[in-house]
Coordinates of C-alpha atoms in Angstrom, one line a residue:
Chain A
M1 CA 0.3 0.1 -0.2
A2 CA 1.2 3.1 -0.5
V3 CA 0.4 7.2 -1.8
Y4 CA 3.1 9.4 -1.3
T5 CA 2.2 12.3 -2.7
E6 CA -0.9 14.5 -2.3
I7 CA -2.5 15.7 -5.0
S8 CA -3.9 19.3 -4.4
D9 CA -7.6 19.5 -6.6
D10 CA -5.1 22.8 -8.8
E11 CA -2.9 20.4 -9.7
L12 CA -5.4 17.9 -10.6
D13 CA -7.1 20.6 -12.7
A14 CA -4.0 21.9 -14.7
L15 CA -2.7 17.7 -15.7
L16 CA -6.0 17.2 -17.2
D17 CA -6.4 20.3 -19.3
Q18 CA -3.5 19.0 -21.5
Y19 CA -5.5 15.7 -21.8
D20 CA -9.1 15.2 -23.9
L21 CA -10.2 13.8 -21.1
G22 CA -12.6 16.1 -19.7
Q23 CA -13.1 17.4 -16.0
A24 CA -11.7 15.3 -12.8
L25 CA -15.0 13.7 -11.5
S26 CA -13.3 11.9 -8.3
C27 CA -9.4 11.4 -7.9
K28 CA -8.9 8.3 -5.2
G29 CA -5.6 6.8 -3.5
I30 CA -5.2 3.3 -3.9
A31 CA -3.2 0.7 -2.5
E32 CA -1.5 -0.5 -5.2
G33 CA 2.0 -0.6 -6.2
V34 CA 4.6 0.1 -3.9
E35 CA 7.5 2.4 -5.7
N36 CA 5.0 4.8 -7.1
S37 CA 2.4 6.6 -5.7
N38 CA -1.5 5.2 -7.5
Y39 CA -4.7 6.8 -8.0
L40 CA -8.1 5.9 -9.4
L41 CA -8.7 9.4 -11.6
H42 CA -12.3 9.6 -12.9
T43 CA -12.6 11.7 -15.5
E44 CA -15.9 12.7 -17.9
A45 CA -13.7 10.7 -20.6
G46 CA -14.2 7.4 -18.0
Y47 CA -11.9 5.6 -15.5
F48 CA -8.5 5.7 -15.4
I49 CA -4.9 5.5 -13.5
L50 CA -3.2 8.3 -12.2
T51 CA 0.7 7.5 -10.8
L52 CA 2.9 9.6 -9.8
Y53 CA 6.9 8.3 -10.1
E54 CA 8.8 8.2 -7.2
K55 CA 12.1 8.7 -6.9
R56 CA 13.3 5.2 -6.8
V57 CA 12.0 5.0 -10.5
N58 CA 14.8 6.3 -12.9
A59 CA 12.6 9.4 -14.8
K60 CA 15.1 9.2 -17.8
D61 CA 13.6 5.2 -18.0
L62 CA 10.0 6.3 -18.3
P63 CA 10.1 6.6 -22.2
F64 CA 11.1 2.9 -22.3
F65 CA 8.4 1.8 -19.9
L66 CA 5.3 3.8 -21.0
G67 CA 6.7 3.0 -24.3
L68 CA 6.6 -0.7 -24.0
M69 CA 3.1 -0.3 -22.3
E70 CA 1.9 1.3 -25.4
H71 CA 4.4 -1.1 -28.2
L72 CA 2.3 -4.1 -26.0
A73 CA -1.2 -3.2 -26.2
A74 CA -0.9 -2.2 -29.9
G75 CA 0.1 -5.0 -30.4
G76 CA -2.9 -6.9 -28.6
F77 CA -1.0 -7.8 -24.9
M78 CA -3.3 -7.2 -22.3
S79 CA -1.0 -4.0 -20.8
P80 CA -2.6 -0.9 -20.5
T81 CA -2.4 1.7 -22.5
P82 CA -0.6 5.4 -21.4
I83 CA -2.7 8.2 -22.2
T84 CA -1.6 10.3 -25.2
A85 CA -1.8 14.0 -23.8
K86 CA -2.9 16.6 -26.2
D87 CA 0.8 17.7 -27.2
G88 CA 1.2 13.7 -28.5
S89 CA 3.9 12.8 -25.0
N90 CA 2.2 10.6 -22.7
L91 CA 4.7 11.5 -19.6
K92 CA 4.0 14.8 -18.3
E93 CA 4.1 16.5 -13.9
V94 CA 2.2 16.9 -11.6
A95 CA 3.2 17.7 -8.1
G96 CA 7.1 17.6 -8.7
R97 CA 6.5 14.5 -10.0
P98 CA 7.3 12.8 -12.9
A99 CA 3.2 11.7 -14.5
A100 CA 1.2 9.0 -16.1
I101 CA -2.4 9.0 -17.0
I102 CA -2.5 5.3 -17.9
E103 CA -5.5 3.0 -18.5
F104 CA -7.9 1.4 -16.4
L105 CA -7.6 -2.3 -16.6
D106 CA -11.0 -4.5 -14.4
G107 CA -9.6 -8.2 -13.3
R108 CA -8.5 -8.6 -10.0
S109 CA -4.7 -10.3 -8.9
V110 CA -5.5 -13.6 -7.2
R111 CA -3.5 -14.0 -3.4
R112 CA -3.8 -18.5 -4.0
A113 CA -2.9 -19.2 -7.6
T114 CA -3.6 -22.6 -8.7
P115 CA -2.4 -24.3 -11.8
N116 CA -4.4 -23.6 -14.2
H117 CA -3.5 -19.4 -13.2
C118 CA 0.5 -20.6 -13.3
A119 CA -0.6 -21.6 -16.9
L120 CA -2.2 -18.5 -17.9
L121 CA 0.5 -17.1 -16.6
G122 CA 3.3 -19.0 -18.5
Q123 CA 1.6 -18.1 -21.9
T124 CA 0.9 -14.8 -20.6
L125 CA 4.7 -14.5 -20.4
A126 CA 5.8 -15.7 -23.4
L127 CA 2.8 -14.0 -25.8
L128 CA 4.8 -10.8 -23.7
H129 CA 7.9 -11.7 -24.6
T130 CA 6.9 -12.6 -28.4
I131 CA 5.3 -9.1 -28.7
G132 CA 7.8 -7.3 -26.9
S133 CA 10.6 -8.3 -29.5
D134 CA 10.0 -6.4 -31.9
F135 CA 10.4 -2.4 -29.6
K136 CA 12.7 -0.7 -30.4
L137 CA 13.9 1.5 -27.3
T138 CA 16.5 -0.4 -24.8
R139 CA 17.4 -0.5 -21.2
S140 CA 20.1 -3.3 -19.2
N141 CA 18.6 -5.0 -15.9
T142 CA 20.0 -3.1 -13.2
L143 CA 18.9 -5.8 -11.1
S144 CA 20.7 -9.1 -12.7
L145 CA 24.7 -10.2 -12.7
A146 CA 26.3 -7.7 -12.3
S147 CA 24.5 -5.7 -9.6
W148 CA 24.2 -8.6 -6.8
R149 CA 28.2 -8.1 -5.5
P150 CA 27.6 -4.2 -4.7
L151 CA 24.2 -4.9 -3.5
Y152 CA 25.6 -8.0 -1.0
E153 CA 28.5 -5.2 -0.2
S154 CA 26.1 -2.2 0.4
C155 CA 24.2 -4.7 2.9
L156 CA 27.5 -5.8 4.8
N157 CA 28.1 -2.2 5.5
S158 CA 24.0 -2.3 7.2
N159 CA 23.9 -1.7 10.5
G160 CA 24.6 -5.6 11.9
S161 CA 20.8 -7.7 12.8
S162 CA 21.3 -11.5 13.9
L163 CA 19.6 -12.2 10.4
E164 CA 21.8 -11.3 7.8
D165 CA 25.3 -12.9 9.9
D166 CA 23.5 -16.4 9.1
L167 CA 22.7 -15.5 5.8
L168 CA 26.1 -13.1 4.0
P169 CA 28.6 -16.1 4.0
D170 CA 26.2 -18.3 1.9
I171 CA 25.1 -15.4 -0.3
A172 CA 28.3 -15.0 -0.9
A173 CA 29.6 -17.6 -1.6
E174 CA 26.4 -18.4 -4.1
I175 CA 27.5 -15.2 -5.4
D176 CA 31.3 -16.4 -6.5
F177 CA 29.0 -19.6 -7.8
L178 CA 26.6 -17.5 -10.3
E179 CA 29.7 -15.4 -11.1
K180 CA 31.6 -18.2 -13.0
H181 CA 27.9 -20.1 -14.4
W182 CA 26.0 -17.4 -15.7
P183 CA 25.5 -18.0 -19.6
N184 CA 25.6 -15.1 -21.4
D185 CA 24.4 -16.2 -25.4
L186 CA 20.8 -17.1 -24.0
P187 CA 17.7 -15.9 -26.3
S188 CA 16.9 -12.6 -25.2
G189 CA 14.7 -9.8 -25.1
V190 CA 12.6 -7.3 -23.0
I191 CA 11.6 -9.1 -20.2
H192 CA 9.2 -8.3 -17.7
A193 CA 11.4 -9.0 -15.0
D194 CA 8.4 -8.3 -11.7
L195 CA 5.7 -10.2 -12.6
F196 CA 4.0 -11.1 -9.3
P197 CA 0.7 -12.3 -8.6
D198 CA -0.1 -8.4 -7.7
N199 CA 0.5 -7.9 -10.9
I200 CA -1.2 -10.2 -13.1
F201 CA -5.4 -9.9 -13.2
F202 CA -7.6 -12.3 -13.9
L203 CA -11.4 -11.7 -15.3
K204 CA -14.0 -15.3 -15.8
D205 CA -10.9 -17.4 -16.0
R206 CA -8.6 -15.2 -18.5
V207 CA -5.9 -13.0 -18.4
S208 CA -7.5 -8.7 -18.4
G209 CA -4.2 -7.9 -17.2
V210 CA -0.4 -6.9 -16.8
I211 CA 0.8 -4.4 -14.8
D212 CA 3.7 -2.6 -13.4
Y213 CA 6.5 -2.3 -16.0
Y214 CA 9.0 -0.3 -13.8
F215 CA 10.9 -3.3 -13.8
A216 CA 11.1 -4.4 -17.5
C217 CA 14.1 -4.7 -19.6
N218 CA 16.6 -6.6 -21.8
D219 CA 17.3 -9.8 -21.2
F220 CA 17.3 -13.3 -21.1
F221 CA 13.7 -15.0 -21.4
A222 CA 14.4 -17.8 -19.3
Y223 CA 15.2 -15.1 -16.4
D224 CA 11.9 -14.2 -16.6
L225 CA 10.4 -17.5 -16.3
A226 CA 12.5 -18.6 -13.0
I227 CA 11.2 -14.9 -11.5
C228 CA 8.1 -16.6 -12.6
L229 CA 8.6 -19.8 -11.0
N230 CA 10.1 -18.3 -7.4
A231 CA 7.1 -16.5 -7.6
W232 CA 4.4 -18.1 -8.3
C233 CA 5.3 -22.2 -7.7
F234 CA 6.0 -22.4 -4.1
E235 CA 3.3 -22.8 -1.1
T236 CA 2.9 -20.7 2.0
D237 CA 5.2 -23.1 3.7
G238 CA 8.1 -22.9 2.0
S239 CA 7.4 -26.1 -0.1
F240 CA 7.7 -26.6 -4.4
N241 CA 4.7 -27.1 -6.1
I242 CA 6.2 -29.3 -9.1
T243 CA 2.2 -29.3 -10.3
K244 CA 2.3 -25.3 -11.0
A245 CA 5.9 -25.4 -12.6
R246 CA 5.0 -28.0 -15.2
K247 CA 1.8 -25.8 -15.7
L248 CA 3.1 -22.6 -16.2
L249 CA 6.1 -24.4 -18.4
N250 CA 4.1 -25.9 -20.2
G251 CA 1.7 -23.0 -20.6
Y252 CA 5.1 -21.2 -22.3
R253 CA 5.9 -23.0 -24.3
E254 CA 2.4 -23.6 -26.4
V255 CA 3.2 -19.5 -27.2
R256 CA 7.5 -19.7 -26.9
A257 CA 9.8 -22.9 -27.8
F258 CA 12.7 -23.3 -25.5
S259 CA 15.9 -23.8 -26.7
Q260 CA 17.7 -27.0 -25.2
Q261 CA 20.1 -24.3 -23.2
E262 CA 17.5 -22.4 -21.7
L263 CA 16.2 -25.9 -20.1
E264 CA 19.7 -26.8 -19.1
F265 CA 20.4 -23.2 -17.7
L266 CA 17.0 -23.1 -15.8
P267 CA 17.7 -24.1 -12.5
L268 CA 20.9 -21.6 -12.4
L269 CA 18.6 -19.0 -14.1
C270 CA 16.6 -19.9 -10.8
R271 CA 19.2 -19.6 -8.6
G272 CA 20.0 -16.1 -9.6
A273 CA 16.2 -15.2 -9.9
A274 CA 16.7 -16.0 -5.6
I275 CA 19.3 -13.7 -5.3
R276 CA 18.1 -11.0 -6.8
F277 CA 14.6 -11.2 -4.6
L278 CA 16.7 -12.2 -1.8
L279 CA 19.1 -9.1 -2.1
T280 CA 16.8 -6.3 -2.5
R281 CA 15.1 -7.9 0.5
L282 CA 17.9 -8.0 2.6
Y283 CA 18.3 -4.5 1.6
D284 CA 15.2 -2.7 2.2
W285 CA 15.0 -5.2 5.8
L286 CA 18.6 -3.5 6.4
N287 CA 17.8 -0.1 5.4
Q288 CA 14.1 -0.2 6.8
V289 CA 12.8 3.8 7.6
E290 CA 11.3 4.7 10.7
G291 CA 7.3 5.3 10.5
A292 CA 7.4 4.3 6.7
L293 CA 3.9 3.5 5.2
V294 CA 5.5 -0.4 3.6
K295 CA 6.5 -2.6 5.6
P296 CA 9.4 -5.2 4.5
K297 CA 9.1 -7.9 2.3
D298 CA 10.8 -11.3 5.1
P299 CA 14.5 -12.1 2.7
L300 CA 14.4 -15.4 4.3
E301 CA 11.7 -16.1 2.5
Y302 CA 14.1 -16.1 -1.1
F303 CA 17.2 -18.0 1.0
K304 CA 14.9 -21.0 1.7
K305 CA 13.6 -21.0 -2.3
L306 CA 17.5 -19.9 -3.3
Q307 CA 18.6 -23.8 -1.1
F308 CA 15.6 -25.5 -3.3
H309 CA 17.0 -24.4 -7.0
Q310 CA 20.9 -25.4 -5.3
A311 CA 19.7 -29.2 -4.9
V312 CA 17.7 -29.1 -8.5
T313 CA 20.4 -30.9 -11.4
T314 CA 17.7 -31.0 -14.5
V315 CA 14.3 -29.3 -15.4
A316 CA 12.1 -32.0 -14.1
A317 CA 12.7 -31.0 -10.9
Y318 CA 9.9 -28.1 -12.1
G319 CA 8.1 -31.0 -13.7
L320 CA 9.4 -30.9 -17.8
D321 CA 10.2 -34.8 -18.7
Chain B
M1 CA -4.9 6.2 4.5
A2 CA -6.4 2.7 5.9
V3 CA -6.9 -0.9 4.2
Y4 CA -6.5 -3.1 7.3
T5 CA -8.2 -6.2 5.8
E6 CA -7.3 -7.5 2.2
I7 CA -10.7 -9.3 1.2
S8 CA -9.9 -13.1 -1.0
D9 CA -11.2 -13.7 -4.4
D10 CA -13.5 -16.2 -2.6
E11 CA -15.1 -13.8 -0.1
L12 CA -15.3 -11.2 -2.7
D13 CA -17.8 -13.7 -5.1
A14 CA -19.5 -15.2 -2.0
L15 CA -20.5 -11.7 -0.8
L16 CA -21.5 -10.9 -4.3
D17 CA -23.6 -13.5 -4.8
Q18 CA -25.4 -12.0 -1.9
Y19 CA -26.4 -8.9 -4.2
D20 CA -28.5 -8.3 -7.3
L21 CA -24.4 -6.3 -9.0
G22 CA -23.8 -9.5 -11.6
Q23 CA -19.7 -9.7 -11.0
A24 CA -16.7 -8.2 -9.4
L25 CA -14.3 -7.1 -12.2
S26 CA -12.2 -5.1 -9.8
C27 CA -11.5 -4.3 -6.1
K28 CA -8.8 -1.6 -5.6
G29 CA -7.9 -0.9 -1.7
I30 CA -8.5 2.8 -0.8
A31 CA -6.7 5.4 1.2
E32 CA -10.3 6.7 2.5
G33 CA -11.4 6.2 5.7
V34 CA -8.7 6.2 8.8
E35 CA -11.2 4.0 11.2
N36 CA -12.3 0.8 8.6
S37 CA -10.8 -0.7 5.4
N38 CA -12.3 1.0 2.1
Y39 CA -12.0 -0.8 -1.8
L40 CA -13.4 0.9 -4.8
L41 CA -15.2 -2.3 -6.8
H42 CA -16.5 -2.3 -9.8
T43 CA -19.2 -5.3 -10.6
E44 CA -21.5 -5.8 -13.7
A45 CA -23.6 -3.0 -12.8
G46 CA -21.3 0.0 -12.0
Y47 CA -19.1 0.9 -9.3
F48 CA -19.2 0.8 -5.4
I49 CA -17.2 1.5 -2.0
L50 CA -17.0 -1.5 -0.2
T51 CA -15.9 -0.9 3.3
L52 CA -15.7 -3.7 6.1
Y53 CA -15.8 -2.5 9.7
E54 CA -12.8 -2.8 12.1
K55 CA -12.7 -2.9 15.3
R56 CA -12.7 1.2 16.2
V57 CA -16.3 0.7 14.9
N58 CA -18.7 -1.1 17.3
A59 CA -21.1 -3.6 15.0
K60 CA -24.3 -2.8 17.4
D61 CA -24.6 0.6 15.7
L62 CA -24.2 0.1 12.4
P63 CA -27.9 -0.5 11.8
F64 CA -28.1 3.5 13.0
F65 CA -24.9 4.5 10.7
L66 CA -26.2 2.7 7.7
G67 CA -30.4 3.6 8.4
L68 CA -28.4 7.0 8.9
M69 CA -27.5 7.3 5.6
E70 CA -30.5 5.5 3.5
H71 CA -32.9 8.2 5.5
L72 CA -30.4 11.1 4.4
A73 CA -30.5 10.2 0.7
A74 CA -33.6 9.1 0.4
G75 CA -34.6 13.0 1.7
G76 CA -32.8 14.2 -1.2
F77 CA -29.3 15.2 0.6
M78 CA -26.0 13.9 -1.0
S79 CA -25.1 10.8 1.1
P80 CA -24.2 7.8 0.0
T81 CA -26.9 4.8 -0.5
P82 CA -25.8 1.7 0.8
I83 CA -26.7 -1.4 -1.2
T84 CA -30.0 -3.4 -0.1
A85 CA -29.0 -7.1 -0.7
K86 CA -31.3 -9.5 -2.0
D87 CA -32.7 -10.4 1.4
G88 CA -32.9 -6.8 2.1
S89 CA -29.9 -6.0 4.6
N90 CA -27.8 -3.8 4.1
L91 CA -25.1 -5.3 6.5
K92 CA -22.7 -8.0 5.7
E93 CA -20.2 -10.2 6.8
V94 CA -16.6 -10.5 4.7
A95 CA -13.9 -12.0 6.5
G96 CA -15.3 -11.7 10.0
R97 CA -15.9 -8.2 9.6
P98 CA -19.4 -6.8 9.3
A99 CA -19.4 -4.8 5.6
A100 CA -20.8 -3.1 3.5
I101 CA -21.6 -2.3 0.1
I102 CA -22.7 1.5 -0.5
E103 CA -23.3 3.6 -3.6
F104 CA -19.7 5.8 -5.3
L105 CA -20.6 9.2 -5.1
D106 CA -18.2 11.9 -7.8
G107 CA -16.6 14.9 -6.3
R108 CA -13.4 15.7 -4.4
S109 CA -12.9 16.9 -0.7
V110 CA -10.3 20.2 -0.6
R111 CA -7.6 20.8 0.9
R112 CA -7.9 24.1 1.2
A113 CA -11.0 25.3 1.5
T114 CA -12.3 29.0 0.4
P115 CA -15.1 30.6 2.1
N116 CA -17.4 30.1 -0.8
H117 CA -16.8 26.2 0.7
C118 CA -16.9 27.0 4.1
A119 CA -21.0 29.1 2.9
L120 CA -21.3 25.6 0.6
L121 CA -20.6 24.0 4.0
G122 CA -22.7 25.9 6.2
Q123 CA -25.7 25.1 3.9
T124 CA -24.7 21.3 4.0
L125 CA -24.7 20.9 7.6
A126 CA -28.2 23.1 8.1
L127 CA -29.9 20.5 5.0
L128 CA -28.5 17.3 7.1
H129 CA -30.0 18.7 10.7
T130 CA -33.2 19.0 8.6
I131 CA -33.8 16.2 7.3
G132 CA -32.0 14.6 9.5
S133 CA -34.7 15.7 12.2
D134 CA -36.9 12.4 10.8
F135 CA -35.3 9.4 11.8
K136 CA -36.4 7.2 13.8
L137 CA -33.4 5.4 15.3
T138 CA -31.0 7.7 18.3
R139 CA -27.4 6.8 18.9
S140 CA -26.1 9.3 22.0
N141 CA -23.1 10.8 21.0
T142 CA -20.3 9.1 22.6
L143 CA -17.7 11.6 22.9
S144 CA -19.3 14.6 23.8
L145 CA -19.2 15.7 28.2
A146 CA -19.8 12.6 30.1
S147 CA -16.2 10.9 28.3
W148 CA -13.8 13.5 28.1
R149 CA -13.6 13.0 32.0
P150 CA -12.5 9.6 31.4
L151 CA -10.7 10.1 28.0
Y152 CA -8.5 12.3 30.4
E153 CA -7.8 10.2 33.1
S154 CA -6.6 7.7 30.5
C155 CA -4.5 10.0 28.8
L156 CA -3.0 10.9 32.6
N157 CA -2.9 7.1 33.2
S158 CA -0.3 6.3 29.8
N159 CA 3.4 6.6 29.8
G160 CA 4.8 10.0 29.7
S161 CA 5.9 12.4 27.7
S162 CA 6.2 15.9 28.1
L163 CA 3.5 17.0 26.1
E164 CA 1.4 16.3 28.3
D165 CA 2.8 17.6 30.8
D166 CA 2.8 20.9 29.5
L167 CA -1.2 20.0 28.2
L168 CA -3.0 18.3 31.1
P169 CA -3.5 21.1 34.1
D170 CA -4.7 23.3 31.3
I171 CA -7.4 20.6 30.3
A172 CA -8.6 19.5 33.9
A173 CA -9.3 23.4 34.5
E174 CA -11.0 23.4 30.9
I175 CA -13.2 20.5 32.2
D176 CA -14.3 21.4 35.0
F177 CA -15.9 25.3 33.4
L178 CA -17.4 23.2 30.4
E179 CA -19.3 20.5 32.9
K180 CA -20.6 23.3 35.2
H181 CA -21.8 25.4 32.1
W182 CA -23.2 22.8 29.7
P183 CA -25.6 23.4 27.8
N184 CA -28.8 20.5 28.4
D185 CA -31.7 22.2 26.2
L186 CA -30.7 23.4 22.9
P187 CA -32.3 22.1 19.7
S188 CA -31.6 19.1 18.9
G189 CA -31.6 15.9 16.3
V190 CA -29.0 14.1 14.2
I191 CA -25.8 15.4 14.2
H192 CA -22.6 14.6 11.4
A193 CA -20.1 14.9 14.6
D194 CA -16.7 14.4 12.1
L195 CA -17.4 17.1 8.7
F196 CA -13.5 17.8 7.9
P197 CA -13.1 19.0 4.6
D198 CA -12.3 14.7 3.9
N199 CA -15.7 14.3 4.4
I200 CA -17.5 16.7 1.7
F201 CA -16.7 15.6 -1.9
F202 CA -17.5 19.3 -4.5
L203 CA -18.0 18.8 -8.3
K204 CA -17.6 22.4 -10.3
D205 CA -18.7 24.5 -7.5
R206 CA -21.4 22.4 -5.7
V207 CA -21.8 19.6 -2.8
S208 CA -21.8 16.3 -4.4
G209 CA -20.6 14.1 -1.4
V210 CA -20.9 13.8 2.4
I211 CA -19.3 10.6 3.7
D212 CA -18.2 8.9 6.6
Y213 CA -21.1 9.0 9.3
Y214 CA -19.6 7.0 11.8
F215 CA -19.4 9.6 14.3
A216 CA -22.8 10.5 13.3
C217 CA -25.1 10.9 17.0
N218 CA -28.1 12.8 18.7
D219 CA -26.8 16.2 19.6
F220 CA -27.1 19.6 19.7
F221 CA -27.0 21.4 16.2
A222 CA -25.6 23.9 17.3
Y223 CA -21.5 22.0 18.6
D224 CA -22.1 20.2 14.8
L225 CA -21.3 23.9 13.9
A226 CA -18.6 24.6 16.1
I227 CA -17.0 21.3 15.3
C228 CA -17.0 22.7 11.3
L229 CA -15.8 26.1 12.5
N230 CA -12.2 24.4 14.7
A231 CA -12.6 22.3 11.3
W232 CA -12.9 24.7 8.5
C233 CA -11.8 28.1 10.0
F234 CA -8.7 28.0 10.9
E235 CA -5.4 28.9 8.8
T236 CA -2.7 26.5 8.9
D237 CA -0.7 29.1 11.0
G238 CA -3.1 28.8 13.5
S239 CA -5.1 31.7 13.3
F240 CA -8.8 31.7 13.0
N241 CA -10.6 32.7 9.6
I242 CA -13.1 35.2 10.5
T243 CA -14.7 35.1 6.9
K244 CA -15.4 31.8 6.3
A245 CA -16.3 32.1 9.7
R246 CA -19.1 34.1 8.7
K247 CA -19.2 32.5 5.2
L248 CA -20.6 29.4 7.5
L249 CA -23.0 30.2 9.8
N250 CA -24.7 32.4 7.1
G251 CA -24.8 30.0 4.5
Y252 CA -26.1 27.7 7.4
R253 CA -28.4 30.3 8.9
E254 CA -30.5 30.1 5.2
V255 CA -31.4 27.5 5.5
R256 CA -32.4 26.3 9.4
A257 CA -32.6 29.8 11.2
F258 CA -30.3 30.1 14.6
S259 CA -31.9 30.4 18.4
Q260 CA -31.3 33.0 20.6
Q261 CA -29.7 30.4 22.6
E262 CA -27.9 28.9 19.9
L263 CA -26.0 32.0 19.5
E264 CA -25.6 32.6 23.4
F265 CA -23.1 29.4 24.3
L266 CA -21.9 28.9 20.5
P267 CA -18.4 30.1 21.6
L268 CA -18.9 27.2 24.6
L269 CA -19.7 24.6 22.3
C270 CA -16.5 26.2 20.0
R271 CA -14.6 25.5 23.3
G272 CA -15.6 21.5 24.0
A273 CA -15.1 20.6 20.4
A274 CA -11.7 21.7 20.6
I275 CA -11.6 19.5 24.2
R276 CA -12.9 16.4 22.2
F277 CA -10.9 16.6 20.0
L278 CA -8.3 17.8 21.9
L279 CA -8.3 14.3 24.0
T280 CA -8.7 11.5 21.6
R281 CA -5.5 13.3 19.7
L282 CA -3.6 13.4 22.4
Y283 CA -5.2 9.5 23.3
D284 CA -4.0 8.6 20.4
W285 CA -0.6 10.5 20.7
L286 CA 0.3 8.8 23.8
N287 CA -1.1 5.4 22.2
Q288 CA 0.4 5.2 19.1
V289 CA 1.1 1.5 17.7
E290 CA 4.5 0.7 16.6
G291 CA 4.1 0.2 13.0
A292 CA 0.4 1.4 12.5
L293 CA 0.0 2.6 9.5
V294 CA -1.6 5.6 10.4
K295 CA 0.8 8.5 11.8
P296 CA -1.4 10.0 14.9
K297 CA -2.7 13.7 14.4
D298 CA -0.4 16.5 16.2
P299 CA -3.0 17.7 20.0
L300 CA -1.2 21.2 20.3
E301 CA -3.5 22.1 17.1
Y302 CA -6.7 22.1 18.4
F303 CA -5.2 23.2 22.0
K304 CA -4.3 26.5 19.7
K305 CA -7.8 26.4 18.9
L306 CA -9.1 26.1 22.5
Q307 CA -7.3 29.0 23.3
F308 CA -8.9 30.4 20.7
H309 CA -12.1 29.9 22.1
Q310 CA -11.5 30.5 25.4
A311 CA -11.0 34.5 24.2
V312 CA -14.6 34.9 23.0
T313 CA -16.9 36.2 24.6
T314 CA -20.3 36.9 21.5
V315 CA -20.2 34.9 18.1
A316 CA -19.2 38.6 16.9
A317 CA -15.9 37.4 17.3
Y318 CA -17.1 34.1 14.6
G319 CA -18.9 37.6 12.0
L320 CA -21.7 37.2 13.2
D321 CA -23.9 40.5 14.2

């Protein structure tokens, strides 16, 4: 839940003057997204999401994110479309922050994903990779391999707690391993890189929306799958649900075939994806802001996921033949 | 900002099965209201507010609150109407909490009220008092005179801070004074009792909605005015804006005339209204919950308002002749 910036009437009116959406009828802060302030905006033209980009999003990346959403939606993908202002731009400023008005998509995210949700997720992820492949802009993944050692070192330098004392040596060893074995020639393109259950809406047994492209970047397609395996296929008790994994991977390959190399590297990519979320969660855990509205997520969850993948030797462990 | 309870898909579907609103298309937690969890619910029938009542609202008061909203809306007042379920009831249960689905009203609350907003507020408050006067249910004001001494005593017993050491003797003397001089025969009826700027929506220079009836009760009409004078007519620097007060009071009496006694007692009622919010804010300040999502409001703001009214002798100080 996060609404960091309040918008005055005058600021909202000044924003809407730049669009062909009529006047604002209501504007309510919504508990969606952690990095930005989001409002459900009702204007004479309909319902929209108004997003104010807070400091965790780099403003120079916004043309990539908004352009990607536009590209995906134009290609038939279930991404919301950023609304174009009268001057043709889809990026404005409100209350001193970059801001965009984005199509409102119906649908609800699921708290408890079923195997069927995982099959739909797999198809959807492959569709994103396919439709995104001819998007012209690029953005490197700032949270991939090269970032893990610096992130680890800033965790080392944070104020101590017993939590990271136990984890840090194992994390260091894992980063050593990943740096040695990380692939450099798998099929690549635009990936979502944060397709957690919060970011996908379902409506009557179909996917109605994929949101929150603010980690999207160019990287290995299979790394996006690894992120999803971690985010969707473990139960709350830490156990791995191989049925969900099989559904996810089979759903994906109905739309886009895997290369042999992608399958071979998948366990390693899952380890990398676990390290990436383990490190950012650990960093947030060690750098909690007093009185912050967002409670940091438990880093240990991803340490356990890492341990699972460390024991995996082939994709058979993920339900594939 | 507050969303305390998460609703699962199954719980939401089970709720909507009891209404004639079609299926849920989306449901987003909104940053509105401090006491309850509020969602913006889109169903096949339109947009609604779904409210889950958290522990600060007494469940046995809900028929009064929801009945009042229904009564006011039926009388033409700009209150949202609670939606009636198939069984005729407007109160259901979700996730173990009492819950109601309520009409969505357009409009936006103002951050900086103008004198014109205060005039509209005055008319609206008088309209609420007039239309509410034949509502059959009653509810005593649990935060009026009789509650102030117990509230004061629980502040005394809270963990100390320098803040209340300075304030408490003055608060005790004020409660003594109010207990001696509080009126007992002013014109009475249903009052809103919490009509702060957050709780009134404006749309194109008219009032489009009055929300949040969860402090409504039977008490003196003029006490409701006193609450509004405190909430709307002081500037952020603590100064009293007599133009706004005059507009508020004159707006009110365009719809409902004041009795002579109401005018005489108004300064005293303003002192009481200041003590009421000073005490509840002080209590919340002294009993902050570590990690709570809602930051307590500054009690000192209401101490300064109290001091202003202590120096007032007649309603001329509020801009009336």
